[in-house]
Coordinates of C-alpha atoms in Angstrom, one line a residue:
M7 CA 64.4 133.1 169.1
G8 CA 66.6 131.7 171.7
K9 CA 65.9 128.1 170.8
P10 CA 67.9 126.4 167.8
A11 CA 66.0 125.3 165.3
V12 CA 64.4 121.7 165.2
S13 CA 66.8 119.4 163.6
R14 CA 66.0 118.0 160.7
D15 CA 66.2 114.4 161.9
A16 CA 63.5 115.4 164.8
F17 CA 61.6 116.3 162.1
R18 CA 62.1 113.5 160.0
G19 CA 61.3 111.7 163.1
L20 CA 57.7 112.6 162.3
F21 CA 57.1 111.5 159.3
A22 CA 59.0 108.0 160.4
F23 CA 56.3 107.3 163.3
Y24 CA 53.2 108.3 161.2
A25 CA 54.6 105.9 158.8
A26 CA 54.4 103.2 161.0
K27 CA 51.1 104.0 162.3
A28 CA 50.1 103.8 159.0
H29 CA 52.0 100.4 158.3
H30 CA 50.4 99.2 161.4
D31 CA 46.8 100.1 160.0
H32 CA 47.2 98.5 157.1
K33 CA 47.6 101.7 154.6
P34 CA 50.2 101.1 152.3
E35 CA 49.6 104.1 150.2
G36 CA 49.8 106.3 153.0
E37 CA 53.3 104.7 154.5
H38 CA 54.7 105.5 151.0
C39 CA 53.7 108.6 150.7
L40 CA 54.9 109.6 154.6
L41 CA 58.2 107.1 153.8
K42 CA 58.8 109.6 150.2
L43 CA 58.0 112.6 153.1
F44 CA 60.7 110.9 155.4
G45 CA 63.3 110.9 152.3
S46 CA 62.6 114.4 151.0
A47 CA 62.9 115.8 154.6
E48 CA 66.9 116.0 154.1
D49 CA 66.0 119.1 151.9
I50 CA 63.6 121.1 154.0
P51 CA 65.4 124.9 153.8
D52 CA 66.9 125.7 157.2
S53 CA 64.4 128.7 157.4
L54 CA 61.1 126.4 157.5
L55 CA 62.8 124.6 160.0
L56 CA 63.3 128.1 162.4
Q57 CA 59.9 128.8 161.2
W58 CA 58.4 125.8 163.0
S59 CA 60.4 126.1 165.8
D60 CA 59.8 129.4 166.9
R61 CA 55.7 128.9 165.9
V62 CA 56.3 125.7 168.4
E63 CA 57.9 127.5 171.2
L64 CA 54.8 130.3 170.8
L65 CA 52.1 128.1 170.7
G66 CA 53.1 125.2 172.9
S67 CA 54.0 121.2 171.7
E68 CA 50.0 120.2 172.3
T69 CA 48.2 123.0 170.2
V70 CA 50.2 122.0 167.5
G71 CA 49.9 118.5 167.9
R72 CA 46.8 119.1 167.6
L73 CA 47.2 120.8 164.5
M74 CA 49.4 118.4 163.0
E75 CA 47.5 114.8 163.8
P76 CA 45.0 115.9 161.2
R77 CA 47.3 116.5 158.3
A78 CA 49.0 113.5 159.2
R79 CA 46.0 111.6 159.1
Q80 CA 45.0 112.7 155.6
I81 CA 48.1 111.3 154.2
T82 CA 47.8 108.3 155.5
D83 CA 44.1 108.2 154.8
G84 CA 45.0 108.9 151.0
N85 CA 42.9 112.0 151.6
A86 CA 46.5 114.2 150.5
R87 CA 49.4 114.2 149.2
Y88 CA 52.7 116.2 149.2
D89 CA 55.3 116.0 147.0
H90 CA 57.9 117.5 149.4
A91 CA 58.2 117.3 153.5
S92 CA 58.5 121.2 152.8
D93 CA 55.2 121.1 151.1
F94 CA 53.6 119.3 154.3
L95 CA 55.7 122.1 156.6
H96 CA 54.7 124.8 154.1
A97 CA 50.7 123.5 154.9
L98 CA 51.3 123.6 158.4
L99 CA 52.8 127.2 159.0
R100 CA 49.8 128.1 157.2
D101 CA 47.4 126.6 160.0
L102 CA 49.6 127.7 162.8
G103 CA 49.9 131.3 161.3
Q104 CA 46.2 131.6 161.6
K105 CA 45.8 129.9 165.3
V106 CA 48.7 132.7 166.2
Q107 CA 45.9 135.5 164.6

């Protein structure tokens, strides 16, 4: 845990990136959902951001990206819904936890 937790704004940027991609792909429902997650990311608990940072450091950004991309694509395609950015982050952390074991 030598590195500080990822900044909330950096994590929000992930939602913004995928929302822009959904917009480009003409998927307004996915874009709307991702923008909702973007807004709710302001309220992600610091403990979750710290867990995220630790897992990324442990597994590496390429592995994390390979696990994150399908989850974001599910949102874009309308196959997954999360009420809050924390829900999305919890799901990612579960995926990453399985990768660590």
